[in-house]
Short mmCIF file of C-alpha atoms in Angstrom, two decimals:
data_model
loop_
_atom_site.label_atom_id
_atom_site.label_comp_id
_atom_site.label_asym_id
_atom_site.label_seq_id
_atom_site.Cartn_x
_atom_site.Cartn_y
_atom_site.Cartn_z
CA MET A 1 -29.54 55.63 94.13
CA ASN A 2 -30.35 58.72 91.96
CA LYS A 3 -33.16 58.52 89.98
CA TYR A 4 -33.42 60.29 86.72
CA ILE A 5 -36.59 60.45 83.98
CA VAL A 6 -34.70 61.30 80.63
CA VAL A 7 -37.45 62.97 78.19
CA ASN A 8 -37.07 65.14 75.07
CA GLN A 9 -39.06 67.99 76.23
CA PRO A 10 -39.30 68.16 80.24
CA GLU A 11 -41.78 71.06 79.83
CA LYS A 12 -44.09 68.76 78.33
CA TRP A 13 -43.93 65.88 80.56
CA ASN A 14 -47.55 65.65 82.32
CA PHE A 15 -46.76 63.08 85.15
CA SER A 16 -45.81 64.24 88.64
CA ILE A 17 -43.21 61.85 90.38
CA GLU A 18 -41.71 62.38 93.62
CA ASN A 19 -37.94 62.40 94.24
CA ILE A 20 -37.19 61.60 90.78
CA LYS A 21 -35.65 64.48 88.48
CA VAL A 22 -36.98 65.03 84.99
CA ILE A 23 -34.23 65.94 82.30
CA SER A 24 -33.79 66.41 79.00
CA SER A 25 -31.99 63.92 76.61
CA GLN A 26 -29.74 66.31 75.55
CA GLU A 27 -28.74 67.25 79.00
CA TYR A 28 -27.86 64.13 79.78
CA LEU A 29 -25.86 63.34 76.51
CA THR A 30 -23.94 66.52 76.78
CA ASN A 31 -23.96 67.82 80.03
CA PRO A 32 -20.56 66.43 81.70
CA GLU A 33 -21.93 66.24 85.38
CA PHE A 34 -23.71 63.25 84.45
CA SER A 35 -20.83 61.27 83.52
CA LEU A 36 -19.41 61.93 86.90
CA VAL A 37 -22.36 60.35 88.87
CA LYS A 38 -21.62 57.01 90.04
CA LYS A 39 -24.68 55.47 91.17
CA ALA A 40 -28.16 56.35 89.05
CA ARG A 41 -31.02 54.70 87.69
CA ILE A 42 -31.91 56.18 84.38
CA PHE A 43 -35.55 55.87 83.31
CA ASN A 44 -35.32 56.59 79.26
CA LEU A 45 -38.60 57.89 78.21
CA CYS A 46 -37.58 59.56 75.11
CA LYS A 47 -40.11 59.84 72.02
CA ASP A 48 -38.01 57.82 70.05
CA TYR A 49 -35.51 54.94 70.30
CA SER A 50 -34.40 54.55 66.91
CA TYR A 51 -30.94 53.49 65.83
CA GLN A 52 -28.62 56.14 66.91
CA SER A 53 -30.97 58.58 68.03
CA LYS A 54 -31.04 60.45 71.47
CA GLY A 55 -33.13 57.97 72.79
CA TYR A 56 -30.75 55.11 71.85
CA TYR A 57 -27.77 56.95 72.92
CA VAL A 58 -29.19 57.93 76.42
CA SER A 59 -29.56 54.19 77.18
CA LEU A 60 -25.99 53.45 75.40
CA LEU A 61 -24.43 56.13 77.43
CA ALA A 62 -25.98 55.20 80.52
CA GLU A 63 -24.47 51.82 80.54
CA ALA A 64 -21.03 53.34 79.37
CA ARG A 65 -21.02 55.33 82.76
CA GLY A 66 -22.38 52.48 85.02
CA HIS A 67 -25.58 53.71 85.45
CA LEU A 68 -28.87 51.45 85.26
CA PRO A 69 -31.07 52.30 82.16
CA ILE A 70 -34.65 51.26 81.71
CA PRO A 71 -34.70 50.17 78.78
CA THR A 72 -31.38 49.11 78.24
CA VAL A 73 -29.88 49.15 74.62
CA LYS A 74 -30.75 45.49 74.31
CA ASN A 75 -33.99 46.06 75.04
CA ILE A 76 -34.33 48.61 72.29
CA VAL A 77 -32.80 46.64 69.63
CA ASP A 78 -35.01 43.51 70.86
CA LEU A 79 -38.21 45.63 69.61
CA LYS A 80 -36.57 46.32 66.08
CA ALA A 81 -35.98 42.67 65.47
CA LEU A 82 -38.83 41.21 63.81
CA LYS A 83 -37.11 37.90 63.95
CA LEU A 84 -37.45 38.42 67.94
CA VAL A 85 -40.88 39.67 68.09
CA ARG A 86 -41.79 36.31 65.88
CA ILE A 87 -40.18 34.19 68.65
CA VAL A 88 -41.85 35.92 71.13
CA SER A 89 -45.25 35.51 69.65
CA ASP A 90 -44.59 31.71 69.34
CA GLU A 91 -43.43 31.90 72.77
CA PHE A 92 -46.52 33.79 74.35
CA ASP A 93 -48.95 32.00 72.11
CA ASP A 94 -50.82 30.09 74.88
CA ILE A 95 -51.41 33.36 77.06
CA ILE A 96 -52.22 35.40 74.12
CA GLN A 97 -55.04 32.88 73.09
CA GLN A 98 -56.35 32.69 76.30
CA SER A 99 -56.28 36.44 77.33
CA LEU A 100 -57.99 37.40 73.71
CA LYS A 101 -60.64 34.67 73.30
CA ASN A 102 -63.50 36.86 74.17
CA ILE A 103 -62.72 39.81 71.84
CA LYS A 104 -65.02 39.78 68.80
CA SER A 105 -63.22 42.10 66.48
CA GLN A 106 -60.45 41.15 64.10
CA ASP A 107 -57.74 43.90 65.59
CA PHE A 108 -57.08 44.70 69.05
CA THR A 109 -54.30 46.84 70.55
CA LEU A 110 -52.72 46.25 74.00
CA SER A 111 -51.14 49.46 75.71
CA ILE A 112 -49.00 48.72 78.35
CA TYR A 113 -47.82 51.40 80.76
CA PHE A 114 -45.01 50.43 83.55
CA GLY A 115 -45.97 46.73 83.02
CA GLN A 116 -49.44 47.38 83.52
CA ASN A 117 -52.94 47.77 81.13
CA VAL A 118 -55.77 49.93 82.12
CA ALA A 119 -58.04 47.02 82.18
CA GLN A 120 -57.15 44.12 84.82
CA LYS A 121 -58.12 41.43 82.58
CA TYR A 122 -55.04 41.92 80.69
CA LYS A 123 -52.78 42.49 83.64
CA GLU A 124 -50.86 39.02 83.12
CA LEU A 125 -49.98 39.51 79.42
CA SER A 126 -49.05 43.00 79.80
CA LEU A 127 -46.53 42.18 82.70
CA LEU A 128 -45.41 39.21 80.32
CA PHE A 129 -44.22 41.63 77.34
CA TYR A 130 -43.00 44.48 79.80
CA LYS A 131 -40.58 41.48 81.63
CA HIS A 132 -39.43 40.36 77.97
CA PHE A 133 -38.87 43.92 76.47
CA GLN A 134 -38.51 46.56 79.68
CA VAL A 135 -39.93 49.44 77.73
CA PRO A 136 -41.98 51.55 80.17
CA PHE A 137 -44.66 52.66 77.32
CA LEU A 138 -45.35 49.75 74.85
CA ARG A 139 -48.02 49.22 72.33
CA VAL A 140 -48.86 45.87 71.06
CA LYS A 141 -51.07 45.26 67.92
CA PHE A 142 -52.67 42.11 67.40
CA ASN A 143 -54.94 40.61 64.52
CA HIS A 144 -57.08 37.70 64.25
CA THR A 145 -57.42 35.23 61.24
CA THR A 146 -57.31 31.46 62.66
CA LYS A 147 -55.80 32.74 65.95
CA TRP A 148 -54.45 35.94 67.24
CA ASN A 149 -51.29 36.74 65.92
CA ILE A 150 -48.89 39.80 67.17
CA GLN A 151 -48.75 42.24 64.29
CA SER A 152 -46.56 44.97 65.66
CA ILE A 153 -44.74 45.71 68.97
CA LYS A 154 -43.41 49.45 69.26
CA ALA A 155 -42.21 51.67 72.16
CA ILE A 156 -44.53 54.75 72.23
CA SER A 157 -43.84 58.32 73.68
CA GLU A 158 -45.74 59.94 76.55
CA SER A 159 -47.57 62.05 74.12
CA GLU A 160 -49.21 59.02 72.50
CA ILE A 161 -50.82 58.34 75.17
CA PRO A 162 -54.56 58.63 75.24
CA ALA A 163 -56.18 61.50 77.30
CA GLU A 164 -58.53 59.07 78.98
CA HIS A 165 -55.37 56.71 80.03
CA LEU A 166 -53.68 59.53 81.72
CA GLU A 167 -55.29 59.18 85.10
CA SER A 168 -54.19 55.56 85.26
CA VAL A 169 -50.88 56.04 83.95
CA GLN A 170 -50.17 58.63 86.62
CA GLN A 171 -51.18 55.73 89.39
CA PHE A 172 -49.18 53.08 87.43
CA ALA A 173 -45.87 55.47 87.52
CA ASN A 174 -46.33 56.27 91.07
CA GLN A 175 -46.48 52.54 91.94
CA TYR A 176 -43.51 51.92 89.33
CA PHE A 177 -40.99 54.29 90.52
CA ALA A 178 -41.60 53.61 93.91
CA LYS A 179 -40.49 50.26 93.56
CA LYS A 180 -36.92 49.36 94.75
CA ARG A 181 -36.48 46.55 92.22
CA TYR A 182 -37.32 46.12 88.61
CA ASP A 183 -38.52 42.87 86.83
CA PHE A 184 -35.98 41.42 84.46
CA PRO A 185 -36.48 38.14 82.35
CA LYS A 186 -34.73 35.03 83.69
CA LEU A 187 -32.43 32.79 81.44
CA SER A 188 -32.16 29.19 82.09
CA LYS A 189 -29.18 26.91 81.36
CA SER A 190 -28.24 24.19 79.09
CA ASP A 191 -25.46 21.84 77.86
CA PHE A 192 -23.79 20.01 74.71
CA ASP A 193 -23.80 20.92 71.03
CA LEU A 194 -22.18 23.93 69.25
CA ALA A 195 -23.31 26.06 66.43
CA ILE A 196 -20.42 28.21 64.62
CA LEU A 197 -22.24 31.11 62.66
CA VAL A 198 -20.57 32.21 59.57
CA ASN A 199 -22.06 34.54 56.73
CA THR A 200 -20.22 33.26 53.44
CA LYS A 201 -20.79 36.70 52.04
CA ASP A 202 -18.99 38.67 54.86
CA PRO A 203 -16.76 41.08 53.39
CA ALA A 204 -14.34 40.95 56.25
CA PRO A 205 -14.91 37.65 57.80
CA PRO A 206 -13.40 37.14 61.27
CA SER A 207 -12.10 33.46 60.80
CA ASN A 208 -10.60 31.98 57.50
CA SER A 209 -11.85 28.96 56.42
CA LYS A 210 -9.01 27.14 57.53
CA ALA A 211 -9.41 28.37 61.05
CA LEU A 212 -13.19 27.43 60.97
CA LYS A 213 -11.93 23.88 59.94
CA LYS A 214 -9.34 23.83 63.14
CA PHE A 215 -12.24 24.86 65.23
CA ILE A 216 -14.19 21.95 64.17
CA GLU A 217 -11.12 19.44 64.67
CA GLN A 218 -10.25 20.74 67.89
CA ALA A 219 -14.15 20.53 69.08
CA GLU A 220 -14.34 16.98 67.74
CA LYS A 221 -11.16 16.11 69.83
CA MET A 222 -12.76 17.59 73.04
CA ASN A 223 -16.15 15.65 72.40
CA ILE A 224 -18.05 18.70 71.35
CA TYR A 225 -20.18 18.55 68.06
CA ALA A 226 -19.47 21.46 66.26
CA GLU A 227 -21.49 22.60 63.14
CA ILE A 228 -21.14 25.33 61.00
CA ILE A 229 -24.67 27.57 60.43
CA GLU A 230 -25.77 30.61 58.28
CA PRO A 231 -28.03 33.43 58.84
CA LYS A 232 -30.93 31.59 57.20
CA ASP A 233 -30.71 28.85 60.31
CA LEU A 234 -32.19 31.19 63.26
CA SER A 235 -34.80 28.67 63.40
CA ARG A 236 -32.57 25.78 63.97
CA LEU A 237 -30.52 27.63 66.70
CA SER A 238 -32.29 26.26 69.73
CA SER A 239 -31.46 22.72 68.92
CA PHE A 240 -27.83 23.45 69.99
CA ASP A 241 -26.50 23.97 73.32
CA ALA A 242 -23.99 26.91 72.49
CA LEU A 243 -23.30 29.46 69.72
CA PHE A 244 -20.07 30.61 68.47
CA ILE A 245 -20.45 33.82 66.12
CA ARG A 246 -18.13 34.04 63.39
CA GLN A 247 -19.30 36.53 61.07
CA SER A 248 -19.06 40.23 61.29
CA THR A 249 -21.06 41.70 64.20
CA GLU A 250 -23.27 44.96 64.01
CA VAL A 251 -26.37 45.91 65.91
CA ASN A 252 -28.63 45.84 62.89
CA ASN A 253 -27.58 42.31 61.15
CA GLU A 254 -28.54 38.69 61.86
CA ALA A 255 -25.43 38.23 64.16
CA TYR A 256 -27.12 40.46 67.09
CA ALA A 257 -30.53 38.55 66.29
CA PHE A 258 -28.71 35.12 67.08
CA ALA A 259 -26.88 36.19 69.93
CA ARG A 260 -29.88 37.46 71.45
CA LYS A 261 -31.81 34.76 70.90
CA ALA A 262 -29.06 32.29 72.13
CA GLN A 263 -29.10 34.11 75.29
CA GLN A 264 -32.80 34.08 75.85
CA GLU A 265 -32.59 30.34 75.35
CA GLY A 266 -29.88 29.98 77.89
CA LEU A 267 -27.25 28.80 75.37
CA ALA A 268 -23.46 29.21 76.02
CA ILE A 269 -22.52 32.08 73.87
CA ILE A 270 -19.28 33.93 72.34
CA ASP A 271 -20.03 36.85 72.11
CA TYR A 272 -22.88 37.85 74.22
CA PRO A 273 -25.50 40.29 72.87
CA ASP A 274 -23.88 43.30 75.54
CA ALA A 275 -20.89 42.56 73.81
CA ILE A 276 -21.75 43.52 70.54
CA LEU A 277 -23.95 46.36 71.69
CA LYS A 278 -20.94 47.78 73.54
CA CYS A 279 -18.13 47.42 71.13
CA CYS A 280 -20.06 48.16 67.84
CA ASN A 281 -20.77 51.75 69.24
CA LYS A 282 -17.41 54.00 69.47
CA VAL A 283 -19.47 56.57 71.68
CA TYR A 284 -19.96 54.00 74.35
CA MET A 285 -16.44 52.86 74.14
CA ALA A 286 -15.16 56.52 74.35
CA GLU A 287 -17.12 57.13 77.29
CA ALA A 288 -16.40 53.76 79.16
CA LEU A 289 -12.59 54.01 78.61
CA GLU A 290 -12.55 57.91 79.93
CA ASN A 291 -14.77 57.05 83.08
CA ALA A 292 -12.33 54.12 83.75
CA ASN A 293 -9.06 56.45 83.21
CA ILE A 294 -7.57 54.42 80.28
CA LYS A 295 -5.50 56.57 78.36
CA THR A 296 -6.69 57.12 74.68
CA PRO A 297 -5.93 59.43 71.97
CA LYS A 298 -7.38 62.61 72.82
CA THR A 299 -10.94 61.84 71.87
CA LEU A 300 -14.10 64.02 71.96
CA ILE A 301 -17.81 62.76 71.53
CA VAL A 302 -19.02 65.36 68.75
CA HIS A 303 -22.49 66.64 68.29
CA LYS A 304 -24.02 69.54 66.30
CA ASP A 305 -23.77 71.95 69.32
CA ASN A 306 -19.76 71.28 69.98
CA LYS A 307 -18.68 70.42 66.38
CA HIS A 308 -17.26 73.66 65.99
CA LEU A 309 -14.82 72.92 69.12
CA VAL A 310 -13.19 70.02 67.74
CA LEU A 311 -10.07 71.34 66.16
CA ALA A 312 -9.28 73.43 68.69
CA GLU A 313 -9.30 70.46 71.17
CA VAL A 314 -8.43 67.52 68.90
CA GLY A 315 -5.79 69.29 66.24
CA LEU A 316 -5.29 68.27 62.65
CA PRO A 317 -5.01 65.74 61.11
CA CYS A 318 -8.19 64.13 63.10
CA VAL A 319 -9.71 60.77 63.00
CA LEU A 320 -13.70 60.68 62.71
CA LYS A 321 -15.29 57.89 63.36
CA ALA A 322 -19.08 56.79 62.92
CA PRO A 323 -20.50 55.07 65.83
CA ASP A 324 -20.69 51.65 64.64
CA SER A 325 -17.82 51.34 62.32
CA THR A 326 -15.68 48.19 62.18
CA PHE A 327 -12.83 47.05 60.36
CA SER A 328 -12.01 50.42 59.52
CA PHE A 329 -15.39 50.89 57.61
CA GLY A 330 -16.78 54.27 58.34
CA VAL A 331 -13.41 55.67 59.86
CA LYS A 332 -11.85 58.97 58.08
CA LYS A 333 -9.12 61.29 58.24
CA ALA A 334 -9.53 64.92 58.07
CA LYS A 335 -6.17 66.79 57.30
CA THR A 336 -7.57 69.88 56.40
CA GLU A 337 -10.50 72.48 58.14
CA THR A 338 -12.57 71.99 54.70
CA GLU A 339 -12.02 68.32 54.73
CA TYR A 340 -13.27 68.27 58.38
CA GLN A 341 -16.18 70.60 57.81
CA LYS A 342 -17.27 68.37 54.76
CA ILE A 343 -16.86 64.86 56.91
CA ILE A 344 -18.43 65.98 59.98
CA SER A 345 -21.53 67.29 58.20
CA GLU A 346 -22.17 63.95 56.26
CA MET A 347 -21.54 61.96 59.50
CA LEU A 348 -23.78 63.92 61.96
CA LYS A 349 -26.74 63.27 59.01
CA GLU A 350 -26.38 59.65 60.03
CA SER A 351 -25.72 59.95 63.71
CA ASP A 352 -26.79 62.38 66.47
CA LEU A 353 -23.25 61.54 67.90
CA ILE A 354 -19.89 60.69 66.62
CA ILE A 355 -16.37 60.38 67.62
CA ALA A 356 -13.24 62.74 66.71
CA GLN A 357 -9.94 61.64 67.96
CA GLU A 358 -6.52 62.81 67.88
CA PHE A 359 -4.37 61.18 65.01
CA CYS A 360 -1.39 59.30 66.43
CA PRO A 361 0.85 57.88 63.76
CA SER A 362 2.56 54.29 64.30
CA ASP A 363 4.23 51.72 62.26
CA TYR A 364 1.88 48.77 63.93
CA ASP A 365 -0.53 48.16 66.80
CA TRP A 366 -0.54 45.66 69.35
CA ARG A 367 -3.75 43.33 69.06
CA ILE A 368 -3.87 41.47 72.51
CA GLY A 369 -6.38 38.68 72.26
CA ILE A 370 -8.43 38.51 75.66
CA LEU A 371 -10.72 35.50 76.63
CA ASP A 372 -12.73 35.96 79.85
CA ASN A 373 -10.55 38.76 81.10
CA LYS A 374 -7.21 36.67 80.61
CA PRO A 375 -4.77 37.29 77.44
CA PHE A 376 -4.65 34.34 75.14
CA TYR A 377 -2.55 35.41 72.47
CA ALA A 378 -0.36 38.93 71.03
CA CYS A 379 0.18 40.30 67.42
CA LYS A 380 1.81 43.09 65.97
CA TYR A 381 -0.45 44.47 63.20
CA TYR A 382 1.13 46.75 60.66
CA MET A 383 -0.22 49.66 58.65
CA ALA A 384 -1.35 48.84 55.19
CA LYS A 385 1.08 49.70 52.47
CA GLY A 386 1.54 53.04 52.06
CA HIS A 387 -1.84 53.62 54.47
CA TRP A 388 -2.27 55.14 57.91
CA GLN A 389 -4.58 52.37 58.90
CA ILE A 390 -4.32 48.51 59.47
CA TYR A 391 -6.99 47.89 56.37
CA ASN A 392 -6.90 49.92 53.38
CA TRP A 393 -10.26 48.98 51.50
CA ASN A 394 -9.59 51.19 48.71
CA ALA A 395 -6.43 49.63 47.68
CA LYS A 396 -6.09 48.51 43.85
CA ARG A 397 -4.75 45.09 44.75
CA LYS A 398 -6.16 42.94 47.10
CA ASN A 399 -3.26 41.86 48.79
CA ASP A 400 -2.47 45.73 49.60
CA GLN A 401 -5.76 45.74 51.59
CA ASP A 402 -4.27 44.75 54.93
CA GLY A 403 -0.68 45.10 56.32
CA ASP A 404 1.41 42.53 57.68
CA ALA A 405 1.17 40.73 61.03
CA GLU A 406 3.66 39.40 63.59
CA CYS A 407 2.25 36.89 66.25
CA LEU A 408 4.39 36.70 69.40
CA PRO A 409 4.85 35.13 72.80
CA ILE A 410 2.49 37.10 75.68
CA ASP A 411 5.43 37.28 77.71
CA SER A 412 7.66 39.49 75.22
CA VAL A 413 4.51 42.23 75.30
CA PRO A 414 5.19 45.27 77.22
CA LYS A 415 3.43 44.68 81.07
CA SER A 416 1.81 48.31 80.41
CA VAL A 417 0.06 47.06 77.19
CA LEU A 418 -1.04 43.64 78.70
CA LYS A 419 -1.97 45.29 81.94
CA MET A 420 -4.02 48.08 79.80
CA ALA A 421 -5.69 45.12 77.74
CA VAL A 422 -6.93 43.18 80.57
CA LYS A 423 -8.51 46.40 82.14
CA SER A 424 -9.70 47.63 78.96
CA SER A 425 -11.64 44.25 78.57
CA ARG A 426 -13.08 44.46 81.97
CA LEU A 427 -15.30 47.44 81.05
CA MET A 428 -17.06 44.87 78.57
CA GLY A 429 -17.67 42.06 80.39
CA LYS A 430 -16.94 38.30 80.26
CA GLY A 431 -16.17 37.37 76.53
CA LEU A 432 -13.84 37.25 73.60
CA TYR A 433 -12.07 40.56 72.80
CA GLY A 434 -9.32 41.95 70.67
CA ILE A 435 -7.68 45.20 72.48
CA ASP A 436 -5.83 47.44 69.79
CA ILE A 437 -2.99 49.33 71.71
CA LYS A 438 -0.75 52.02 70.33
CA VAL A 439 2.69 52.76 72.17
CA VAL A 440 3.32 56.46 71.17
CA ASN A 441 6.35 58.12 73.07
CA ASN A 442 6.98 54.84 75.34
CA SER A 443 3.30 55.34 76.37
CA PRO A 444 0.54 52.95 75.70
CA MET A 445 -2.80 54.18 74.66
CA VAL A 446 -6.03 52.15 73.80
CA ILE A 447 -7.33 52.52 70.08
CA GLU A 448 -10.21 49.96 70.05
CA ILE A 449 -12.16 47.37 71.87
CA ASN A 450 -13.13 44.77 69.12
CA ASP A 451 -15.75 42.11 70.35
CA ASN A 452 -15.62 39.16 67.76
CA PRO A 453 -12.07 39.66 66.94
CA ASN A 454 -9.93 37.95 64.16
CA ILE A 455 -8.80 34.25 64.70
CA ASP A 456 -7.30 33.31 61.15
CA TYR A 457 -5.25 30.23 60.70
CA GLY A 458 -1.50 31.19 59.99
CA VAL A 459 -2.15 34.59 61.92
CA GLU A 460 -3.41 35.08 65.51
CA ASP A 461 -2.57 31.10 66.11
CA LEU A 462 0.85 31.49 64.68
CA TYR A 463 2.67 31.23 68.21
CA TYR A 464 0.71 29.18 70.32
CA GLY A 465 -1.02 26.96 67.59
CA ASP A 466 -4.13 24.53 68.60
CA THR A 467 -4.18 26.16 71.92
CA VAL A 468 -5.84 29.03 70.45
CA TYR A 469 -8.66 26.99 69.46
CA THR A 470 -8.94 25.01 72.45
CA GLU A 471 -9.11 27.96 74.70
CA ILE A 472 -12.09 29.33 73.01
CA LEU A 473 -13.80 25.81 73.00
CA SER A 474 -13.15 25.56 76.75
CA ALA A 475 -14.56 28.99 77.82
CA LEU A 476 -17.84 27.60 75.99
CA LYS A 477 -17.83 24.33 77.95
CA LYS A 478 -17.25 26.30 80.88
CA ARG A 479 -20.16 28.19 80.29
CA LEU A 480 -22.19 25.22 79.84
CA ASP A 481 -21.06 23.61 82.86
#
């Protein structure tokens, strides 16, 4: 397996590691050679992992390319989730108190390099944090009140390592990179009660109130206790055995925190945190679809160095997508070069990478519901009245915000559309997905892979009825079994 250390500035990298190539984040993100590498482990040691930074995208695109990144995007997001940090603080409490009991000051900083600390007495505690977060350079700050508490957990860059630690870190690095396997936290398994996460303030809820009622009714018939919980109920999650997310999912909202905590505690989940991370980012999706040779509209991952090439390659009008756009939010169409320059400049202020896509007009999109790699409903979603998208959030009347929908039997869907939908869902792993496909000139192409797709009473269930609900509940039950 090829191994790469990815840093922001290779010329400033201080450590000598045999048989591992050190490359820049810019090179990994923009050089097409790396998308062709089939087996690679990527050690992401960028100085910044913040959302939509280069460090974030290195891990994201590594996963899209089938490479093995350390840290994963999931690990990076965990560091930013204060709720998860508090959970970790509670879980590690005994060993924290035992390890730090002889420290006399009120504050203590633990620097963890490849799972180790320069002081052997903190070896167990350091390894525990590394196994949980999988970040090569980590700094944990504690303070003491009535007992030791975690004040903050953050990734640090190589430039933040004190000079007196460098010799030890070189040793740790040699030990670490010589390993054939890298430790990952193990998850336990559990059984029985179901929490359905709903946010009553959601501007675009994935299930209407009648559908939620149906889920609870069908769960009762299947001997599953189901209860609707809200974002404020994270502390209650561990009392359930399964989690079904029915609120809009984003990397930075509570849905991800719920999914991640559920995964760490061994709950059955729809949908997994990995699905949220992958589907919520259009950059990952574009790279994954291209690597799998799945046809899409002509697509380009745009950054500051290639934005001048977009119109020549994609043409006008073109569709510009923020990486984490959902339900048509953050998706814009540029009809002229002036519009393109204005929109692209605004978007690149928010993210280092965005998506430009060929505009392919159609009367409707196919939406194929996929559950654990199997189609279980099919719809045609028509464009909103007088608009180029299914959703038009600027419509004056609420009834004009979205287009009509038609639910059909799966066997009436063109075989090429079904085959493409199943193949696309496999890129994201096991879970519940809505695959959006356009057919242009008799040729299907994937527009979007949605985690957490709509299951609305009177729309997606119109043909198969209660079976749509029981299929999802059965999938959760299988996970528990």
